[in-house]
CSV table of C-alpha atoms in Angstrom, one decimal:
chain,number,residue,atom,x,y,z
A,604,MET,CA,31.2,-29.1,9.5
A,605,SER,CA,32.5,-27.2,6.4
A,606,GLU,CA,31.8,-30.2,4.2
A,607,LEU,CA,28.0,-29.9,4.9
A,608,THR,CA,26.0,-28.2,2.2
A,609,GLY,CA,23.6,-25.3,3.0
A,610,LYS,CA,20.6,-27.6,2.5
A,611,GLU,CA,22.1,-30.2,4.8
A,612,LYS,CA,22.6,-27.6,7.5
A,613,ALA,CA,19.0,-26.3,7.0
A,614,ALA,CA,17.7,-29.9,7.3
A,615,ILE,CA,19.6,-30.5,10.6
A,616,LEU,CA,18.4,-27.1,11.9
A,617,LEU,CA,14.8,-27.9,11.2
A,618,VAL,CA,15.0,-31.3,12.8
A,619,SER,CA,16.6,-29.7,15.8
A,620,LEU,CA,13.9,-27.0,16.1
A,621,GLY,CA,11.1,-29.6,16.1
A,622,PRO,CA,7.9,-30.0,14.0
A,623,ASP,CA,6.0,-26.9,15.3
A,624,ALA,CA,8.8,-24.4,14.6
A,625,SER,CA,9.7,-26.1,11.3
A,626,ALA,CA,6.1,-25.9,10.1
A,627,LYS,CA,6.2,-22.1,10.7
A,628,VAL,CA,9.4,-21.9,8.7
A,629,PHE,CA,7.8,-23.8,5.8
A,630,GLU,CA,5.1,-21.3,5.6
A,631,HIS,CA,7.6,-18.8,4.3
A,632,LEU,CA,9.1,-21.1,1.6
A,633,ASN,CA,8.0,-21.8,-1.9
A,634,ASP,CA,7.0,-25.2,-3.1
A,635,GLU,CA,10.5,-26.0,-4.6
A,636,GLU,CA,12.3,-25.1,-1.4
A,637,ILE,CA,9.8,-27.1,0.7
A,638,GLU,CA,10.3,-30.1,-1.6
A,639,ASP,CA,14.1,-29.8,-1.5
A,640,LEU,CA,14.2,-29.6,2.3
A,641,THR,CA,11.7,-32.4,2.8
A,642,LEU,CA,13.8,-34.6,0.7
A,643,GLU,CA,16.9,-33.6,2.6
A,644,ILE,CA,15.3,-34.3,5.9
A,645,ALA,CA,14.1,-37.7,4.7
A,646,ASN,CA,17.6,-38.6,3.7
A,647,LEU,CA,19.2,-37.4,6.9
A,648,ASP,CA,21.0,-40.0,8.8
A,649,LYS,CA,21.5,-39.9,12.6
A,650,VAL,CA,23.3,-36.6,13.3
A,651,PRO,CA,26.1,-36.6,15.9
A,652,ALA,CA,25.4,-34.3,18.8
A,653,GLU,CA,28.5,-32.2,18.1
A,654,ILE,CA,27.4,-31.6,14.5
A,655,LYS,CA,24.0,-30.6,15.7
A,656,GLU,CA,25.5,-28.2,18.2
A,657,GLU,CA,27.7,-26.6,15.6
A,658,VAL,CA,24.8,-26.1,13.2
A,659,LEU,CA,22.7,-24.5,16.0
A,660,ASP,CA,25.7,-22.3,17.0
A,661,GLU,CA,26.2,-21.1,13.4
A,662,PHE,CA,22.5,-20.3,13.0
A,663,HIS,CA,22.6,-18.3,16.3
A,664,GLN,CA,25.7,-16.4,15.2
A,665,MET,CA,24.1,-15.6,11.8
A,666,CYS,CA,20.9,-14.3,13.5
A,667,VAL,CA,22.9,-12.2,15.9
A,668,ALA,CA,25.0,-10.8,13.1
A,669,TYR,CA,21.9,-10.0,11.0
A,670,ASP,CA,20.4,-8.1,14.0
A,671,TYR,CA,23.6,-6.1,14.4
A,672,ILE,CA,23.5,-5.2,10.7
A,673,SER,CA,19.8,-4.2,10.8
A,674,HIS,CA,20.2,-1.9,13.8
A,675,GLY,CA,23.7,-0.6,13.4
A,676,GLY,CA,24.9,-1.3,9.8
A,677,MET,CA,27.7,-3.4,8.5
A,678,ASP,CA,30.6,-1.7,10.1
A,679,TYR,CA,29.0,-1.9,13.5
A,680,ALA,CA,28.2,-5.5,13.1
A,681,LYS,CA,31.7,-6.4,12.1
A,682,GLU,CA,33.2,-4.4,15.0
A,683,VAL,CA,31.0,-6.1,17.6
A,684,LEU,CA,31.5,-9.6,16.1
A,685,GLU,CA,35.3,-9.1,16.0
A,686,LYS,CA,35.3,-8.2,19.7
A,687,ALA,CA,33.1,-11.2,20.6
A,688,LEU,CA,34.4,-13.9,18.2
A,689,GLY,CA,37.7,-12.7,16.8
A,690,GLU,CA,38.5,-11.3,13.4
A,691,SER,CA,38.6,-14.6,11.5
A,692,ARG,CA,35.2,-15.9,12.7
A,693,ALA,CA,33.6,-12.4,12.4
A,694,ASN,CA,34.8,-12.1,8.7
A,695,SER,CA,33.5,-15.6,8.0
A,696,ILE,CA,30.0,-14.8,9.4
A,697,ILE,CA,29.9,-11.5,7.6
A,698,ASP,CA,30.9,-13.1,4.3
A,699,ARG,CA,28.2,-15.7,4.6
A,700,LEU,CA,25.6,-13.1,5.2
A,701,THR,CA,26.7,-10.7,2.4
A,702,ALA,CA,26.4,-13.6,0.0
A,703,SER,CA,22.6,-13.4,0.3
A,704,LEU,CA,21.8,-10.2,2.1
A,705,GLN,CA,21.1,-7.0,0.2
A,706,VAL,CA,20.7,-3.7,2.1
A,707,ARG,CA,18.1,-1.5,0.4
A,708,PRO,CA,19.1,2.0,-0.8
A,709,PHE,CA,18.6,5.0,1.5
A,710,ASP,CA,19.0,2.7,4.5
A,711,GLU,CA,20.2,5.5,6.7
A,712,LEU,CA,17.1,7.6,5.9
A,713,ARG,CA,14.8,5.0,7.2
A,714,LYS,CA,16.3,5.6,10.7
A,715,THR,CA,15.6,9.3,10.4
A,716,ASP,CA,12.6,11.3,11.6
A,717,PRO,CA,10.3,12.1,8.7
A,718,GLY,CA,10.3,15.8,9.6
A,719,GLN,CA,14.0,15.9,9.1
A,720,ILE,CA,13.8,14.0,5.8
A,721,LEU,CA,11.2,16.5,4.6
A,722,ASN,CA,13.4,19.5,5.3
A,723,PHE,CA,16.2,17.7,3.4
A,724,ILE,CA,14.3,16.8,0.3
A,725,GLN,CA,11.3,19.1,-0.1
A,726,ASN,CA,13.0,21.3,-2.6
A,727,GLU,CA,14.3,18.4,-4.7
A,728,HIS,CA,12.8,17.5,-8.1
A,729,PRO,CA,9.5,15.5,-7.8
A,730,GLN,CA,11.2,12.5,-9.4
A,731,THR,CA,13.9,12.5,-6.8
A,732,ILE,CA,11.4,12.8,-4.0
A,733,ALA,CA,9.3,9.9,-5.5
A,734,LEU,CA,12.4,7.7,-5.7
A,735,ILE,CA,13.2,8.3,-2.0
A,736,LEU,CA,9.6,7.8,-0.9
A,737,ALA,CA,9.4,4.5,-2.8
A,738,TYR,CA,12.3,3.1,-0.7
A,739,LEU,CA,11.3,4.6,2.7
A,740,ASP,CA,8.9,2.8,5.0
A,741,ALA,CA,5.3,3.6,4.1
A,742,GLU,CA,4.5,5.4,7.3
A,743,GLN,CA,7.5,7.7,6.8
A,744,SER,CA,6.5,8.3,3.2
A,745,ALA,CA,2.9,9.0,4.2
A,746,GLN,CA,3.9,11.7,6.7
A,747,ILE,CA,6.3,13.3,4.1
A,748,ILE,CA,3.8,13.4,1.2
A,749,SER,CA,1.2,14.8,3.5
A,750,SER,CA,3.5,17.8,4.3
A,751,LEU,CA,4.3,18.6,0.7
A,752,PRO,CA,2.5,21.4,-1.2
A,753,PRO,CA,-0.7,20.1,-2.8
A,754,ALA,CA,0.6,20.6,-6.4
A,755,LYS,CA,3.7,18.6,-5.6
A,756,GLN,CA,1.8,15.9,-3.7
A,757,SER,CA,0.0,14.7,-6.8
A,758,GLU,CA,3.1,15.0,-9.0
A,759,VAL,CA,5.1,12.9,-6.6
A,760,ALA,CA,2.3,10.3,-6.2
A,761,LYS,CA,2.0,9.9,-10.0
A,762,ARG,CA,5.8,9.4,-10.3
A,763,VAL,CA,5.8,6.8,-7.5
A,764,ALA,CA,2.9,4.9,-9.1
A,765,ASN,CA,4.6,4.9,-12.5
A,766,MET,CA,8.0,4.0,-11.2
A,767,GLU,CA,9.2,0.5,-12.3
A,768,ARG,CA,12.9,-0.5,-12.2
A,769,ILE,CA,15.6,1.9,-11.3
A,770,SER,CA,19.2,1.6,-12.5
A,771,PRO,CA,21.8,1.4,-9.7
A,772,ASP,CA,23.6,4.3,-11.3
A,773,VAL,CA,20.6,6.6,-10.9
A,774,ILE,CA,20.2,5.6,-7.3
A,775,LYS,CA,23.9,6.2,-6.7
A,776,GLU,CA,23.6,9.6,-8.2
A,777,VAL,CA,20.6,10.5,-6.0
A,778,GLU,CA,22.4,9.3,-2.9
A,779,ARG,CA,25.4,11.3,-3.9
A,780,VAL,CA,23.3,14.5,-4.3
A,781,LEU,CA,21.8,13.8,-0.9
A,782,GLU,CA,25.2,13.2,0.6
A,783,GLN,CA,24.2,9.7,1.7
A,784,LYS,CA,26.6,6.8,1.6
A,785,LEU,CA,25.6,4.0,-0.7
A,786,SER,CA,25.5,0.7,1.2
A,787,SER,CA,28.4,-1.6,0.6
A,788,LEU,CA,25.9,-4.4,-0.1
A,789,MET,CA,24.3,-2.6,-3.0
A,790,THR,CA,24.4,-5.0,-5.9
A,791,ASN,CA,24.6,-4.3,-9.6
A,792,GLU,CA,21.1,-5.7,-10.2
A,793,TYR,CA,18.2,-3.5,-10.9
A,794,SER,CA,16.2,-2.7,-7.9
A,795,SER,CA,12.4,-2.8,-7.9
A,796,ALA,CA,10.6,0.1,-6.2
A,797,GLY,CA,7.5,2.2,-6.5
A,798,GLY,CA,4.5,1.1,-8.5
A,799,ILE,CA,0.7,1.2,-7.8
A,800,ASP,CA,1.0,-0.9,-4.6
A,801,SER,CA,3.6,1.4,-3.3
A,802,ILE,CA,1.6,4.6,-3.7
A,803,VAL,CA,-1.6,2.8,-2.4
A,804,GLU,CA,0.3,1.8,0.8
A,805,ILE,CA,1.5,5.4,1.2
A,806,LEU,CA,-2.0,6.9,0.6
A,807,ASN,CA,-3.7,4.4,2.9
A,808,LEU,CA,-1.5,5.8,5.8
A,809,ALA,CA,-1.8,9.4,4.7
A,810,ASP,CA,-4.7,11.6,6.0
A,811,ARG,CA,-7.9,11.7,4.0
A,812,SER,CA,-7.3,15.3,2.8
A,813,THR,CA,-4.0,14.4,1.3
A,814,GLU,CA,-5.5,11.3,-0.4
A,815,LYS,CA,-8.4,13.3,-1.8
A,816,THR,CA,-6.2,16.1,-3.1
A,817,ILE,CA,-3.9,13.6,-4.9
A,818,LEU,CA,-6.7,11.5,-6.4
A,819,ASP,CA,-8.7,14.5,-7.5
A,820,ASP,CA,-5.7,16.0,-9.3
A,821,LEU,CA,-4.9,12.7,-10.9
A,822,ASP,CA,-8.5,12.4,-12.1
A,823,LYS,CA,-7.8,15.5,-14.3
A,824,GLY,CA,-4.3,14.5,-15.6
A,825,ASP,CA,-4.3,10.7,-15.6
A,826,PRO,CA,-7.8,9.3,-14.8
A,827,GLU,CA,-6.8,5.8,-15.7
A,828,LEU,CA,-4.0,5.8,-13.1
A,829,ALA,CA,-6.4,7.4,-10.5
A,830,GLU,CA,-8.9,4.6,-11.0
A,831,ASP,CA,-6.2,1.9,-10.7
A,832,ILE,CA,-5.2,3.4,-7.4
A,833,ARG,CA,-8.7,3.7,-6.2
A,834,GLN,CA,-9.4,0.0,-7.0
A,835,LYS,CA,-6.6,-0.9,-4.6
A,836,MET,CA,-7.2,1.7,-1.9
A,837,PHE,CA,-10.0,-0.4,-0.4
A,838,VAL,CA,-10.4,-4.1,-1.0
A,839,PHE,CA,-13.3,-6.4,0.0
A,840,GLU,CA,-11.4,-7.8,3.0
A,841,ASP,CA,-11.0,-4.3,4.4
A,842,ILE,CA,-14.7,-4.4,5.3
A,843,THR,CA,-13.5,-5.3,8.8
A,844,LEU,CA,-12.2,-1.7,9.1
A,845,LEU,CA,-15.7,-0.4,9.0
A,846,THR,CA,-17.8,0.4,12.1
A,847,ASP,CA,-21.0,-1.5,12.7
A,848,GLN,CA,-22.9,1.7,11.8
A,849,ALA,CA,-21.1,2.0,8.5
A,850,ILE,CA,-21.7,-1.7,7.7
A,851,GLN,CA,-25.4,-1.3,8.3
A,852,LEU,CA,-25.5,1.7,6.0
A,853,VAL,CA,-23.6,-0.3,3.3
A,854,LEU,CA,-26.1,-3.2,3.7
A,855,ARG,CA,-29.0,-0.9,2.9
A,856,GLN,CA,-27.3,0.3,-0.3
A,857,ILE,CA,-26.1,-3.0,-1.9
A,858,ASP,CA,-27.8,-5.9,-3.6
A,859,THR,CA,-28.2,-8.3,-0.7
A,860,ASP,CA,-30.1,-10.8,-2.8
A,861,ASN,CA,-27.4,-11.4,-5.4
A,862,ASP,CA,-24.1,-9.6,-4.8
A,863,LEU,CA,-23.9,-10.2,-1.0
A,864,PRO,CA,-24.2,-14.1,-1.1
A,865,LEU,CA,-21.7,-14.3,-4.0
A,866,ALA,CA,-19.3,-11.9,-2.4
A,867,LEU,CA,-19.3,-13.9,0.9
A,868,LYS,CA,-18.8,-17.2,-1.0
A,869,THR,CA,-15.0,-17.0,-0.6
A,870,ALA,CA,-14.8,-14.4,2.2
A,871,SER,CA,-12.8,-15.0,5.4
A,872,ASP,CA,-14.6,-15.8,8.6
A,873,GLU,CA,-13.7,-12.4,9.9
A,874,VAL,CA,-15.4,-10.6,7.0
A,875,ALA,CA,-18.4,-12.9,7.1
A,876,ASP,CA,-18.9,-12.5,10.8
A,877,LYS,CA,-18.7,-8.7,10.4
A,878,ILE,CA,-21.6,-8.9,8.0
A,879,TYR,CA,-23.7,-11.5,10.0
A,880,ASN,CA,-23.3,-9.5,13.2
A,881,ASN,CA,-24.9,-6.5,11.6
A,882,LEU,CA,-28.0,-8.4,10.3
A,883,SER,CA,-31.0,-9.6,12.2
A,884,LYS,CA,-30.9,-13.2,13.3
A,885,ARG,CA,-33.5,-14.1,10.6
A,886,ALA,CA,-31.7,-12.2,7.9
A,887,SER,CA,-28.4,-13.7,8.9
A,888,GLN,CA,-29.8,-17.2,8.7
A,889,MET,CA,-31.4,-16.5,5.3
A,890,LEU,CA,-28.0,-15.2,4.0
A,891,ARG,CA,-26.2,-18.4,5.1
A,892,GLU,CA,-28.9,-20.5,3.4
A,893,ASP,CA,-28.5,-18.4,0.2
A,894,ILE,CA,-24.7,-19.0,0.2
A,895,ASP,CA,-25.2,-22.7,0.8
A,896,HIS,CA,-27.7,-22.9,-2.1
A,897,LEU,CA,-25.3,-21.2,-4.5
A,898,GLY,CA,-23.3,-24.3,-5.2
A,899,PRO,CA,-20.1,-24.0,-7.4
A,900,VAL,CA,-19.6,-20.5,-8.8
A,901,ARG,CA,-17.0,-18.8,-11.0
A,902,ILE,CA,-14.3,-16.9,-9.2
A,903,SER,CA,-14.8,-14.0,-11.7
A,904,ASP,CA,-18.5,-13.7,-10.6
A,905,VAL,CA,-17.4,-13.6,-6.9
A,906,GLU,CA,-14.8,-10.9,-7.6
A,907,GLU,CA,-17.3,-8.9,-9.6
A,908,ALA,CA,-19.8,-9.1,-6.7
A,909,GLN,CA,-17.1,-8.1,-4.2
A,910,GLN,CA,-16.1,-5.2,-6.4
A,911,ASN,CA,-19.7,-3.9,-6.7
A,912,ILE,CA,-19.8,-3.8,-2.9
A,913,VAL,CA,-16.4,-2.1,-2.7
A,914,ASN,CA,-17.5,0.5,-5.2
A,915,GLU,CA,-20.6,1.3,-3.1
A,916,ILE,CA,-18.4,1.7,0.0
A,917,ARG,CA,-16.1,4.0,-1.9
A,918,ARG,CA,-19.1,6.1,-3.0
A,919,LEU,CA,-20.4,6.4,0.5
A,920,GLU,CA,-17.0,7.4,1.7
A,921,GLU,CA,-16.6,10.0,-1.0
A,922,GLU,CA,-20.0,11.5,0.0
A,923,GLY,CA,-19.0,11.6,3.6
A,924,GLU,CA,-21.5,9.1,4.7
A,925,ILE,CA,-19.0,6.7,6.2
A,926,VAL,CA,-15.4,6.9,7.4
A,927,ILE,CA,-12.8,4.2,6.7
A,928,ASN,CA,-10.3,3.8,9.5
A,929,ARG,CA,-7.1,2.9,7.6
A,930,GLY,CA,-4.9,2.9,10.6
A,931,GLY,CA,-3.1,6.1,9.9
A,932,LYS,CA,-3.3,9.3,12.1
A,933,ASP,CA,-6.5,9.7,14.1
A,934,GLU,CA,-9.2,11.5,12.3
A,935,VAL,CA,-11.7,13.8,13.9
A,936,VAL,CA,-15.3,12.7,13.1
A,937,VAL,CA,-18.0,15.3,13.5
């Protein structure tokens, strides 16, 4: 089977999995990959049963090996595979995986309790803490940043948001200082971490007090960055996170004649239903008719209308009129 290319093996695998499973795989591929695989499948001749079995067996072994690596690291995976398959086959599988697999920095820290990580890094420079939080899982980072002193919270948040590409040498030095081993799969390419999306994800999972402290402080030192973060803290689709009572309050504050029909023009069924369910039957029907009568509209107009509604929701939240359940720690509402 060694003469088969990777694409040929992938085509055989997809045919073996059947159309339903293959369709789900295609959902995660880009257009070029889909085109290549579709062409490969179309050109596929009748595959002997033994070749099909070998492809499926190789796929299974790769999945098992990847699972071992994810849970126990490279050394653990190699040890288990050697015992199960022998040294030669184990090395072959590991080599194939390492050709495309890259373990992120600070991999060991992601398996550690956030409280222990906090004790380990809280006295480090804000830039060092920011680098680590950018690579940790968002839930871990949210717990850690919430436990930092207020002054350091905003400084670390700012550095995460402004972080772009980090040299492998810098990451190696940080890991050396923290006495963490650099993964053997670390490449010499620049690693992307941090940025606005990263700090937004962290703040969405942090408690409201931490979020407010950080944003208020950034308002004073870097208002443009604070606004960029706020714009992404709550998007129009997050309306589904609001309670019915909050939705009804929002509907009383927004322009339901112009902004609401435009905003719902491209909204998901889930968002639209959330709105319709909080209107009277007559108002709901009128809104549906208004949307139907809009005809073709510019995307920019829809986005502006959605942002107007989001801004009103943010204002109501800032004034304590509504609470947005972002899925972090339970908040006490009084």
